[in-house]
Amino acid sequence: MQFEQYYQQVRRKQKTDALMWSGMFMLLYLLSGHFAEFSLRQIINNAPSLFDYIYDTIPDLSWQHLFAGRDESGHAVPGSLIYWGYRLHIQLPLLWETLNVAMAATLVSSVVAIVLAFLCASNGYAPAPVRVGVRSFVAFLRTMPELAWAVMFVMAFGVGTFPGFVALTLHSIGSLTKLFYESIEAISDKPVRGLTSCGSSPIQRVRFAFWPQVKPTVLSFVFLRFEVNFRSSTILGLVGAGGIGQELMTNISLGRNDQVSITLMLIIIVVGIIDSLSGVLRKKVISGGA
């Protein structure tokens, strides 16, 4: 009998808490929507315009001429795949450029971040002032969005891939350092204490006690960051930071709707490939296969 009363009391409390939190969530949702000027009616009214633009980006392909080559004058036949992809010789190198920028930014930021992470970790060997200073520095780096960094460096260095590379690298250092030092702080201290009792140096403890425990997590974060950097580098091209994003912005500005669709298709294909490969690599690393 007492158990039944206790059970009913717990159930009532759970229901009350659920209603209270649901009400608070709904209130916050409505308030945020109000201040953000969110309007469901406006979205519904303007939805046809969005679908009209999407329809305009669909290439005018003809099944009869889909695989046709060029005519006698050397021009691509309208309605063919060649006619649709007449800018592939420009887009593919830009896509490769974007991929290289993302890869370079990820590699550089990962190396710097792992060093800074050991200086930030509370169970590391850096003095408290150094730890606080480095944490503040990396917090500033990740607080600034990539777009803000990119705009600043485009104004300083001009249009090109270098501003995009620096912007991605700085933001990635801030983000990865936080993820890395939180992983370091979560490790078991038993191997560390064991090596300490044997008279090992701090570098030896980092190498044989810290690193084996955080390696799978660190590599997983690196792969994930590479995916994020590729997507971000595509967006940075919209502000002049080079790559395929700049081609996308040019096509949108000039009204080349068919080229907007093929550019987006190329980006989606590459993102899908990167997601698949990095997902496989992450699983191997986490399971100890790498």
JSON list of C-alpha atoms in Angstrom, two decimals, residues 51-270:
[
{"chain": "A", "resi": 51, "resn": "PHE", "atom": "CA", "xyz": [9.53, 26.66, -55.27]},
{"chain": "A", "resi": 52, "resn": "ASP", "atom": "CA", "xyz": [9.46, 28.88, -58.36]},
{"chain": "A", "resi": 53, "resn": "TYR", "atom": "CA", "xyz": [13.16, 29.62, -57.93]},
{"chain": "A", "resi": 54, "resn": "ILE", "atom": "CA", "xyz": [13.95, 25.95, -57.38]},
{"chain": "A", "resi": 55, "resn": "TYR", "atom": "CA", "xyz": [12.01, 25.16, -60.54]},
{"chain": "A", "resi": 56, "resn": "ASP", "atom": "CA", "xyz": [14.00, 27.80, -62.44]},
{"chain": "A", "resi": 57, "resn": "THR", "atom": "CA", "xyz": [17.27, 26.12, -61.43]},
{"chain": "A", "resi": 58, "resn": "ILE", "atom": "CA", "xyz": [16.20, 22.80, -62.97]},
{"chain": "A", "resi": 59, "resn": "PRO", "atom": "CA", "xyz": [18.12, 22.45, -66.24]},
{"chain": "A", "resi": 60, "resn": "ASP", "atom": "CA", "xyz": [16.18, 22.25, -69.49]},
{"chain": "A", "resi": 61, "resn": "LEU", "atom": "CA", "xyz": [17.30, 18.78, -70.48]},
{"chain": "A", "resi": 62, "resn": "SER", "atom": "CA", "xyz": [15.86, 16.88, -73.40]},
{"chain": "A", "resi": 63, "resn": "TRP", "atom": "CA", "xyz": [15.84, 13.09, -73.38]},
{"chain": "A", "resi": 64, "resn": "GLN", "atom": "CA", "xyz": [16.27, 13.13, -77.14]},
{"chain": "A", "resi": 65, "resn": "HIS", "atom": "CA", "xyz": [19.50, 15.15, -76.91]},
{"chain": "A", "resi": 66, "resn": "LEU", "atom": "CA", "xyz": [20.55, 14.14, -73.39]},
{"chain": "A", "resi": 67, "resn": "PHE", "atom": "CA", "xyz": [23.74, 12.35, -74.43]},
{"chain": "A", "resi": 68, "resn": "ALA", "atom": "CA", "xyz": [24.35, 14.37, -77.57]},
{"chain": "A", "resi": 69, "resn": "GLY", "atom": "CA", "xyz": [27.76, 15.84, -78.16]},
{"chain": "A", "resi": 70, "resn": "ARG", "atom": "CA", "xyz": [28.44, 18.97, -80.16]},
{"chain": "A", "resi": 71, "resn": "ASP", "atom": "CA", "xyz": [26.96, 20.15, -83.41]},
{"chain": "A", "resi": 72, "resn": "GLU", "atom": "CA", "xyz": [28.86, 20.78, -86.63]},
{"chain": "A", "resi": 73, "resn": "SER", "atom": "CA", "xyz": [29.91, 24.24, -85.47]},
{"chain": "A", "resi": 74, "resn": "GLY", "atom": "CA", "xyz": [31.42, 22.81, -82.29]},
{"chain": "A", "resi": 75, "resn": "HIS", "atom": "CA", "xyz": [28.76, 24.12, -79.91]},
{"chain": "A", "resi": 76, "resn": "ALA", "atom": "CA", "xyz": [27.07, 21.95, -77.31]},
{"chain": "A", "resi": 77, "resn": "VAL", "atom": "CA", "xyz": [23.59, 20.81, -78.27]},
{"chain": "A", "resi": 78, "resn": "PRO", "atom": "CA", "xyz": [20.90, 22.51, -76.14]},
{"chain": "A", "resi": 79, "resn": "GLY", "atom": "CA", "xyz": [19.19, 20.04, -73.82]},
{"chain": "A", "resi": 80, "resn": "SER", "atom": "CA", "xyz": [22.26, 17.82, -73.49]},
{"chain": "A", "resi": 81, "resn": "LEU", "atom": "CA", "xyz": [24.35, 17.10, -70.42]},
{"chain": "A", "resi": 82, "resn": "ILE", "atom": "CA", "xyz": [27.33, 18.74, -72.09]},
{"chain": "A", "resi": 83, "resn": "TYR", "atom": "CA", "xyz": [25.29, 21.90, -72.58]},
{"chain": "A", "resi": 84, "resn": "TRP", "atom": "CA", "xyz": [24.29, 21.87, -68.90]},
{"chain": "A", "resi": 85, "resn": "GLY", "atom": "CA", "xyz": [27.85, 21.31, -67.71]},
{"chain": "A", "resi": 86, "resn": "TYR", "atom": "CA", "xyz": [29.59, 23.80, -69.97]},
{"chain": "A", "resi": 87, "resn": "ARG", "atom": "CA", "xyz": [31.31, 25.36, -66.92]},
{"chain": "A", "resi": 88, "resn": "LEU", "atom": "CA", "xyz": [32.57, 22.11, -65.41]},
{"chain": "A", "resi": 89, "resn": "HIS", "atom": "CA", "xyz": [36.11, 22.96, -66.49]},
{"chain": "A", "resi": 90, "resn": "ILE", "atom": "CA", "xyz": [35.84, 25.92, -64.10]},
{"chain": "A", "resi": 91, "resn": "GLN", "atom": "CA", "xyz": [33.74, 24.35, -61.35]},
{"chain": "A", "resi": 92, "resn": "LEU", "atom": "CA", "xyz": [35.71, 21.14, -60.81]},
{"chain": "A", "resi": 93, "resn": "PRO", "atom": "CA", "xyz": [39.04, 22.92, -60.13]},
{"chain": "A", "resi": 94, "resn": "LEU", "atom": "CA", "xyz": [37.23, 25.28, -57.75]},
{"chain": "A", "resi": 95, "resn": "LEU", "atom": "CA", "xyz": [35.70, 22.29, -55.99]},
{"chain": "A", "resi": 96, "resn": "TRP", "atom": "CA", "xyz": [39.15, 20.73, -55.64]},
{"chain": "A", "resi": 97, "resn": "GLU", "atom": "CA", "xyz": [40.44, 24.07, -54.36]},
{"chain": "A", "resi": 98, "resn": "THR", "atom": "CA", "xyz": [37.70, 24.18, -51.72]},
{"chain": "A", "resi": 99, "resn": "LEU", "atom": "CA", "xyz": [38.51, 20.63, -50.67]},
{"chain": "A", "resi": 100, "resn": "ASN", "atom": "CA", "xyz": [42.20, 21.49, -50.30]},
{"chain": "A", "resi": 101, "resn": "VAL", "atom": "CA", "xyz": [41.44, 24.59, -48.25]},
{"chain": "A", "resi": 102, "resn": "ALA", "atom": "CA", "xyz": [39.25, 22.57, -45.88]},
{"chain": "A", "resi": 103, "resn": "MET", "atom": "CA", "xyz": [41.86, 19.83, -45.58]},
{"chain": "A", "resi": 104, "resn": "ALA", "atom": "CA", "xyz": [44.75, 22.23, -44.98]},
{"chain": "A", "resi": 105, "resn": "ALA", "atom": "CA", "xyz": [42.78, 24.21, -42.39]},
{"chain": "A", "resi": 106, "resn": "THR", "atom": "CA", "xyz": [41.81, 21.00, -40.60]},
{"chain": "A", "resi": 107, "resn": "LEU", "atom": "CA", "xyz": [45.36, 19.63, -40.49]},
{"chain": "A", "resi": 108, "resn": "VAL", "atom": "CA", "xyz": [46.96, 22.86, -39.28]},
{"chain": "A", "resi": 109, "resn": "SER", "atom": "CA", "xyz": [44.26, 23.58, -36.70]},
{"chain": "A", "resi": 110, "resn": "SER", "atom": "CA", "xyz": [44.34, 20.00, -35.38]},
{"chain": "A", "resi": 111, "resn": "VAL", "atom": "CA", "xyz": [48.08, 20.12, -34.69]},
{"chain": "A", "resi": 112, "resn": "VAL", "atom": "CA", "xyz": [47.85, 23.52, -32.99]},
{"chain": "A", "resi": 113, "resn": "ALA", "atom": "CA", "xyz": [44.71, 22.55, -31.06]},
{"chain": "A", "resi": 114, "resn": "ILE", "atom": "CA", "xyz": [46.18, 19.38, -29.55]},
{"chain": "A", "resi": 115, "resn": "VAL", "atom": "CA", "xyz": [49.12, 21.39, -28.20]},
{"chain": "A", "resi": 116, "resn": "LEU", "atom": "CA", "xyz": [46.88, 24.11, -26.80]},
{"chain": "A", "resi": 117, "resn": "ALA", "atom": "CA", "xyz": [44.52, 21.50, -25.35]},
{"chain": "A", "resi": 118, "resn": "PHE", "atom": "CA", "xyz": [47.22, 20.13, -23.04]},
{"chain": "A", "resi": 119, "resn": "LEU", "atom": "CA", "xyz": [47.88, 23.69, -21.89]},
{"chain": "A", "resi": 120, "resn": "CYS", "atom": "CA", "xyz": [44.16, 24.21, -21.21]},
{"chain": "A", "resi": 121, "resn": "ALA", "atom": "CA", "xyz": [43.38, 20.94, -19.44]},
{"chain": "A", "resi": 122, "resn": "SER", "atom": "CA", "xyz": [42.99, 21.20, -15.69]},
{"chain": "A", "resi": 123, "resn": "ASN", "atom": "CA", "xyz": [44.77, 17.87, -15.25]},
{"chain": "A", "resi": 124, "resn": "GLY", "atom": "CA", "xyz": [47.66, 19.01, -17.43]},
{"chain": "A", "resi": 125, "resn": "TYR", "atom": "CA", "xyz": [50.95, 20.51, -16.34]},
{"chain": "A", "resi": 126, "resn": "ALA", "atom": "CA", "xyz": [50.55, 24.14, -17.39]},
{"chain": "A", "resi": 127, "resn": "PRO", "atom": "CA", "xyz": [50.50, 26.82, -14.65]},
{"chain": "A", "resi": 128, "resn": "ALA", "atom": "CA", "xyz": [47.10, 28.26, -13.82]},
{"chain": "A", "resi": 129, "resn": "PRO", "atom": "CA", "xyz": [47.78, 31.69, -15.42]},
{"chain": "A", "resi": 130, "resn": "VAL", "atom": "CA", "xyz": [48.85, 30.01, -18.66]},
{"chain": "A", "resi": 131, "resn": "ARG", "atom": "CA", "xyz": [45.78, 27.77, -18.59]},
{"chain": "A", "resi": 132, "resn": "VAL", "atom": "CA", "xyz": [43.41, 30.70, -18.07]},
{"chain": "A", "resi": 133, "resn": "GLY", "atom": "CA", "xyz": [45.14, 32.78, -20.74]},
{"chain": "A", "resi": 134, "resn": "VAL", "atom": "CA", "xyz": [45.06, 30.03, -23.37]},
{"chain": "A", "resi": 135, "resn": "ARG", "atom": "CA", "xyz": [41.43, 29.21, -22.59]},
{"chain": "A", "resi": 136, "resn": "SER", "atom": "CA", "xyz": [40.47, 32.86, -23.02]},
{"chain": "A", "resi": 137, "resn": "PHE", "atom": "CA", "xyz": [42.36, 33.03, -26.30]},
{"chain": "A", "resi": 138, "resn": "VAL", "atom": "CA", "xyz": [40.71, 29.95, -27.82]},
{"chain": "A", "resi": 139, "resn": "ALA", "atom": "CA", "xyz": [37.31, 31.11, -26.54]},
{"chain": "A", "resi": 140, "resn": "PHE", "atom": "CA", "xyz": [37.82, 34.32, -28.51]},
{"chain": "A", "resi": 141, "resn": "LEU", "atom": "CA", "xyz": [38.80, 32.35, -31.62]},
{"chain": "A", "resi": 142, "resn": "ARG", "atom": "CA", "xyz": [35.68, 30.21, -31.61]},
{"chain": "A", "resi": 143, "resn": "THR", "atom": "CA", "xyz": [33.40, 33.10, -30.64]},
{"chain": "A", "resi": 144, "resn": "MET", "atom": "CA", "xyz": [34.18, 34.87, -33.91]},
{"chain": "A", "resi": 145, "resn": "PRO", "atom": "CA", "xyz": [32.24, 33.17, -36.74]},
{"chain": "A", "resi": 146, "resn": "GLU", "atom": "CA", "xyz": [34.12, 31.98, -39.81]},
{"chain": "A", "resi": 147, "resn": "LEU", "atom": "CA", "xyz": [32.26, 34.52, -41.93]},
{"chain": "A", "resi": 148, "resn": "ALA", "atom": "CA", "xyz": [33.43, 37.39, -39.73]},
{"chain": "A", "resi": 149, "resn": "TRP", "atom": "CA", "xyz": [37.04, 36.19, -39.94]},
{"chain": "A", "resi": 150, "resn": "ALA", "atom": "CA", "xyz": [36.70, 35.73, -43.70]},
{"chain": "A", "resi": 151, "resn": "VAL", "atom": "CA", "xyz": [35.34, 39.24, -44.27]},
{"chain": "A", "resi": 152, "resn": "MET", "atom": "CA", "xyz": [38.18, 40.73, -42.22]},
{"chain": "A", "resi": 153, "resn": "PHE", "atom": "CA", "xyz": [40.88, 38.81, -44.08]},
{"chain": "A", "resi": 154, "resn": "VAL", "atom": "CA", "xyz": [39.31, 39.43, -47.50]},
{"chain": "A", "resi": 155, "resn": "MET", "atom": "CA", "xyz": [39.48, 43.14, -46.76]},
{"chain": "A", "resi": 156, "resn": "ALA", "atom": "CA", "xyz": [43.09, 42.75, -45.59]},
{"chain": "A", "resi": 157, "resn": "PHE", "atom": "CA", "xyz": [44.48, 40.32, -48.19]},
{"chain": "A", "resi": 158, "resn": "GLY", "atom": "CA", "xyz": [42.00, 40.56, -51.04]},
{"chain": "A", "resi": 159, "resn": "VAL", "atom": "CA", "xyz": [39.82, 37.97, -52.72]},
{"chain": "A", "resi": 160, "resn": "GLY", "atom": "CA", "xyz": [41.18, 34.42, -52.82]},
{"chain": "A", "resi": 161, "resn": "THR", "atom": "CA", "xyz": [41.56, 31.19, -50.92]},
{"chain": "A", "resi": 162, "resn": "PHE", "atom": "CA", "xyz": [44.08, 32.47, -48.37]},
{"chain": "A", "resi": 163, "resn": "PRO", "atom": "CA", "xyz": [41.50, 34.48, -46.37]},
{"chain": "A", "resi": 164, "resn": "GLY", "atom": "CA", "xyz": [39.25, 31.43, -46.31]},
{"chain": "A", "resi": 165, "resn": "PHE", "atom": "CA", "xyz": [42.09, 29.20, -45.14]},
{"chain": "A", "resi": 166, "resn": "VAL", "atom": "CA", "xyz": [43.04, 31.55, -42.29]},
{"chain": "A", "resi": 167, "resn": "ALA", "atom": "CA", "xyz": [39.41, 32.06, -41.25]},
{"chain": "A", "resi": 168, "resn": "LEU", "atom": "CA", "xyz": [38.73, 28.32, -41.10]},
{"chain": "A", "resi": 169, "resn": "THR", "atom": "CA", "xyz": [42.00, 27.62, -39.31]},
{"chain": "A", "resi": 170, "resn": "LEU", "atom": "CA", "xyz": [41.44, 30.18, -36.56]},
{"chain": "A", "resi": 171, "resn": "HIS", "atom": "CA", "xyz": [37.87, 29.12, -35.86]},
{"chain": "A", "resi": 172, "resn": "SER", "atom": "CA", "xyz": [38.81, 25.44, -35.99]},
{"chain": "A", "resi": 173, "resn": "ILE", "atom": "CA", "xyz": [41.62, 25.99, -33.49]},
{"chain": "A", "resi": 174, "resn": "GLY", "atom": "CA", "xyz": [39.14, 27.50, -31.05]},
{"chain": "A", "resi": 175, "resn": "SER", "atom": "CA", "xyz": [36.54, 24.78, -31.50]},
{"chain": "A", "resi": 176, "resn": "LEU", "atom": "CA", "xyz": [38.91, 21.80, -31.55]},
{"chain": "A", "resi": 177, "resn": "THR", "atom": "CA", "xyz": [40.92, 23.00, -28.56]},
{"chain": "A", "resi": 178, "resn": "LYS", "atom": "CA", "xyz": [37.80, 23.08, -26.41]},
{"chain": "A", "resi": 179, "resn": "LEU", "atom": "CA", "xyz": [36.74, 19.60, -27.55]},
{"chain": "A", "resi": 180, "resn": "PHE", "atom": "CA", "xyz": [40.24, 18.23, -27.05]},
{"chain": "A", "resi": 181, "resn": "TYR", "atom": "CA", "xyz": [40.88, 19.60, -23.57]},
{"chain": "A", "resi": 182, "resn": "GLU", "atom": "CA", "xyz": [37.47, 18.44, -22.36]},
{"chain": "A", "resi": 183, "resn": "SER", "atom": "CA", "xyz": [38.38, 14.96, -23.61]},
{"chain": "A", "resi": 184, "resn": "ILE", "atom": "CA", "xyz": [41.72, 15.16, -21.81]},
{"chain": "A", "resi": 185, "resn": "GLU", "atom": "CA", "xyz": [40.03, 16.17, -18.56]},
{"chain": "A", "resi": 186, "resn": "ALA", "atom": "CA", "xyz": [37.68, 13.17, -18.82]},
{"chain": "A", "resi": 187, "resn": "ILE", "atom": "CA", "xyz": [40.41, 10.51, -18.94]},
{"chain": "A", "resi": 188, "resn": "SER", "atom": "CA", "xyz": [41.17, 8.08, -16.14]},
{"chain": "A", "resi": 189, "resn": "ASP", "atom": "CA", "xyz": [44.02, 9.23, -13.92]},
{"chain": "A", "resi": 190, "resn": "LYS", "atom": "CA", "xyz": [45.12, 5.72, -12.96]},
{"chain": "A", "resi": 191, "resn": "PRO", "atom": "CA", "xyz": [47.67, 5.34, -15.80]},
{"chain": "A", "resi": 192, "resn": "VAL", "atom": "CA", "xyz": [48.95, 8.84, -15.04]},
{"chain": "A", "resi": 193, "resn": "ARG", "atom": "CA", "xyz": [49.44, 8.05, -11.35]},
{"chain": "A", "resi": 194, "resn": "GLY", "atom": "CA", "xyz": [51.07, 4.75, -12.24]},
{"chain": "A", "resi": 195, "resn": "LEU", "atom": "CA", "xyz": [53.63, 6.39, -14.51]},
{"chain": "A", "resi": 196, "resn": "THR", "atom": "CA", "xyz": [54.19, 9.17, -11.99]},
{"chain": "A", "resi": 197, "resn": "SER", "atom": "CA", "xyz": [55.04, 6.64, -9.29]},
{"chain": "A", "resi": 198, "resn": "CYS", "atom": "CA", "xyz": [57.62, 5.14, -11.66]},
{"chain": "A", "resi": 199, "resn": "GLY", "atom": "CA", "xyz": [59.38, 8.49, -11.97]},
{"chain": "A", "resi": 200, "resn": "SER", "atom": "CA", "xyz": [58.28, 9.30, -15.52]},
{"chain": "A", "resi": 201, "resn": "SER", "atom": "CA", "xyz": [58.60, 12.80, -16.97]},
{"chain": "A", "resi": 202, "resn": "PRO", "atom": "CA", "xyz": [55.56, 14.92, -17.94]},
{"chain": "A", "resi": 203, "resn": "ILE", "atom": "CA", "xyz": [56.24, 14.27, -21.63]},
{"chain": "A", "resi": 204, "resn": "GLN", "atom": "CA", "xyz": [56.31, 10.52, -21.01]},
{"chain": "A", "resi": 205, "resn": "ARG", "atom": "CA", "xyz": [53.03, 10.72, -19.11]},
{"chain": "A", "resi": 206, "resn": "VAL", "atom": "CA", "xyz": [51.45, 12.66, -21.96]},
{"chain": "A", "resi": 207, "resn": "ARG", "atom": "CA", "xyz": [52.72, 10.15, -24.49]},
{"chain": "A", "resi": 208, "resn": "PHE", "atom": "CA", "xyz": [51.92, 6.90, -22.69]},
{"chain": "A", "resi": 209, "resn": "ALA", "atom": "CA", "xyz": [49.01, 7.81, -20.37]},
{"chain": "A", "resi": 210, "resn": "PHE", "atom": "CA", "xyz": [47.13, 10.76, -21.87]},
{"chain": "A", "resi": 211, "resn": "TRP", "atom": "CA", "xyz": [47.43, 10.21, -25.61]},
{"chain": "A", "resi": 212, "resn": "PRO", "atom": "CA", "xyz": [46.33, 6.53, -25.80]},
{"chain": "A", "resi": 213, "resn": "GLN", "atom": "CA", "xyz": [43.12, 7.42, -23.98]},
{"chain": "A", "resi": 214, "resn": "VAL", "atom": "CA", "xyz": [42.20, 10.50, -26.01]},
{"chain": "A", "resi": 215, "resn": "LYS", "atom": "CA", "xyz": [43.46, 9.35, -29.42]},
{"chain": "A", "resi": 216, "resn": "PRO", "atom": "CA", "xyz": [40.16, 7.83, -30.68]},
{"chain": "A", "resi": 217, "resn": "THR", "atom": "CA", "xyz": [38.16, 10.86, -29.55]},
{"chain": "A", "resi": 218, "resn": "VAL", "atom": "CA", "xyz": [40.66, 13.34, -30.98]},
{"chain": "A", "resi": 219, "resn": "LEU", "atom": "CA", "xyz": [40.78, 11.64, -34.38]},
{"chain": "A", "resi": 220, "resn": "SER", "atom": "CA", "xyz": [37.00, 11.40, -34.44]},
{"chain": "A", "resi": 221, "resn": "PHE", "atom": "CA", "xyz": [36.72, 15.14, -33.81]},
{"chain": "A", "resi": 222, "resn": "VAL", "atom": "CA", "xyz": [39.30, 15.82, -36.54]},
{"chain": "A", "resi": 223, "resn": "PHE", "atom": "CA", "xyz": [37.28, 13.88, -39.12]},
{"chain": "A", "resi": 224, "resn": "LEU", "atom": "CA", "xyz": [34.11, 15.64, -38.04]},
{"chain": "A", "resi": 225, "resn": "ARG", "atom": "CA", "xyz": [35.82, 19.02, -38.26]},
{"chain": "A", "resi": 226, "resn": "PHE", "atom": "CA", "xyz": [36.95, 18.27, -41.79]},
{"chain": "A", "resi": 227, "resn": "GLU", "atom": "CA", "xyz": [33.32, 17.79, -42.81]},
{"chain": "A", "resi": 228, "resn": "VAL", "atom": "CA", "xyz": [32.36, 21.06, -41.12]},
{"chain": "A", "resi": 229, "resn": "ASN", "atom": "CA", "xyz": [35.26, 22.93, -42.71]},
{"chain": "A", "resi": 230, "resn": "PHE", "atom": "CA", "xyz": [34.32, 21.81, -46.21]},
{"chain": "A", "resi": 231, "resn": "ARG", "atom": "CA", "xyz": [30.76, 23.05, -45.75]},
{"chain": "A", "resi": 232, "resn": "SER", "atom": "CA", "xyz": [32.02, 26.27, -44.19]},
{"chain": "A", "resi": 233, "resn": "SER", "atom": "CA", "xyz": [34.57, 26.87, -46.94]},
{"chain": "A", "resi": 234, "resn": "THR", "atom": "CA", "xyz": [31.74, 26.62, -49.45]},
{"chain": "A", "resi": 235, "resn": "ILE", "atom": "CA", "xyz": [29.86, 29.35, -47.61]},
{"chain": "A", "resi": 236, "resn": "LEU", "atom": "CA", "xyz": [32.98, 31.50, -47.20]},
{"chain": "A", "resi": 237, "resn": "GLY", "atom": "CA", "xyz": [33.26, 31.68, -50.97]},
{"chain": "A", "resi": 238, "resn": "LEU", "atom": "CA", "xyz": [30.11, 33.79, -50.95]},
{"chain": "A", "resi": 239, "resn": "VAL", "atom": "CA", "xyz": [32.09, 36.65, -49.35]},
{"chain": "A", "resi": 240, "resn": "GLY", "atom": "CA", "xyz": [35.02, 36.37, -51.72]},
{"chain": "A", "resi": 241, "resn": "ALA", "atom": "CA", "xyz": [37.13, 33.76, -49.92]},
{"chain": "A", "resi": 242, "resn": "GLY", "atom": "CA", "xyz": [37.55, 31.70, -53.09]},
{"chain": "A", "resi": 243, "resn": "GLY", "atom": "CA", "xyz": [36.52, 28.18, -53.94]},
{"chain": "A", "resi": 244, "resn": "ILE", "atom": "CA", "xyz": [33.28, 26.75, -55.26]},
{"chain": "A", "resi": 245, "resn": "GLY", "atom": "CA", "xyz": [31.24, 29.11, -53.08]},
{"chain": "A", "resi": 246, "resn": "GLN", "atom": "CA", "xyz": [32.44, 32.06, -55.12]},
{"chain": "A", "resi": 247, "resn": "GLU", "atom": "CA", "xyz": [31.31, 30.31, -58.30]},
{"chain": "A", "resi": 248, "resn": "LEU", "atom": "CA", "xyz": [27.92, 29.69, -56.69]},
{"chain": "A", "resi": 249, "resn": "MET", "atom": "CA", "xyz": [27.59, 33.34, -55.73]},
{"chain": "A", "resi": 250, "resn": "THR", "atom": "CA", "xyz": [28.58, 34.45, -59.24]},
{"chain": "A", "resi": 251, "resn": "ASN", "atom": "CA", "xyz": [25.96, 32.21, -60.82]},
{"chain": "A", "resi": 252, "resn": "ILE", "atom": "CA", "xyz": [23.27, 33.47, -58.47]},
{"chain": "A", "resi": 253, "resn": "SER", "atom": "CA", "xyz": [24.21, 37.11, -59.10]},
{"chain": "A", "resi": 254, "resn": "LEU", "atom": "CA", "xyz": [24.24, 36.70, -62.89]},
{"chain": "A", "resi": 255, "resn": "GLY", "atom": "CA", "xyz": [21.02, 34.70, -62.97]},
{"chain": "A", "resi": 256, "resn": "ARG", "atom": "CA", "xyz": [22.64, 31.55, -64.39]},
{"chain": "A", "resi": 257, "resn": "ASN", "atom": "CA", "xyz": [20.06, 29.35, -62.71]},
{"chain": "A", "resi": 258, "resn": "ASP", "atom": "CA", "xyz": [21.03, 26.16, -64.51]},
{"chain": "A", "resi": 259, "resn": "GLN", "atom": "CA", "xyz": [24.60, 26.60, -63.26]},
{"chain": "A", "resi": 260, "resn": "VAL", "atom": "CA", "xyz": [23.32, 27.16, -59.72]},
{"chain": "A", "resi": 261, "resn": "SER", "atom": "CA", "xyz": [21.79, 23.69, -59.81]},
{"chain": "A", "resi": 262, "resn": "ILE", "atom": "CA", "xyz": [24.89, 21.94, -61.14]},
{"chain": "A", "resi": 263, "resn": "THR", "atom": "CA", "xyz": [27.11, 23.76, -58.64]},
{"chain": "A", "resi": 264, "resn": "LEU", "atom": "CA", "xyz": [24.86, 22.71, -55.77]},
{"chain": "A", "resi": 265, "resn": "MET", "atom": "CA", "xyz": [24.75, 19.17, -57.12]},
{"chain": "A", "resi": 266, "resn": "LEU", "atom": "CA", "xyz": [28.56, 18.99, -57.15]},
{"chain": "A", "resi": 267, "resn": "ILE", "atom": "CA", "xyz": [28.73, 20.30, -53.59]},
{"chain": "A", "resi": 268, "resn": "ILE", "atom": "CA", "xyz": [26.12, 17.80, -52.39]},
{"chain": "A", "resi": 269, "resn": "ILE", "atom": "CA", "xyz": [27.94, 14.90, -54.06]},
{"chain": "A", "resi": 270, "resn": "VAL", "atom": "CA", "xyz": [31.28, 15.83, -52.49]}
]
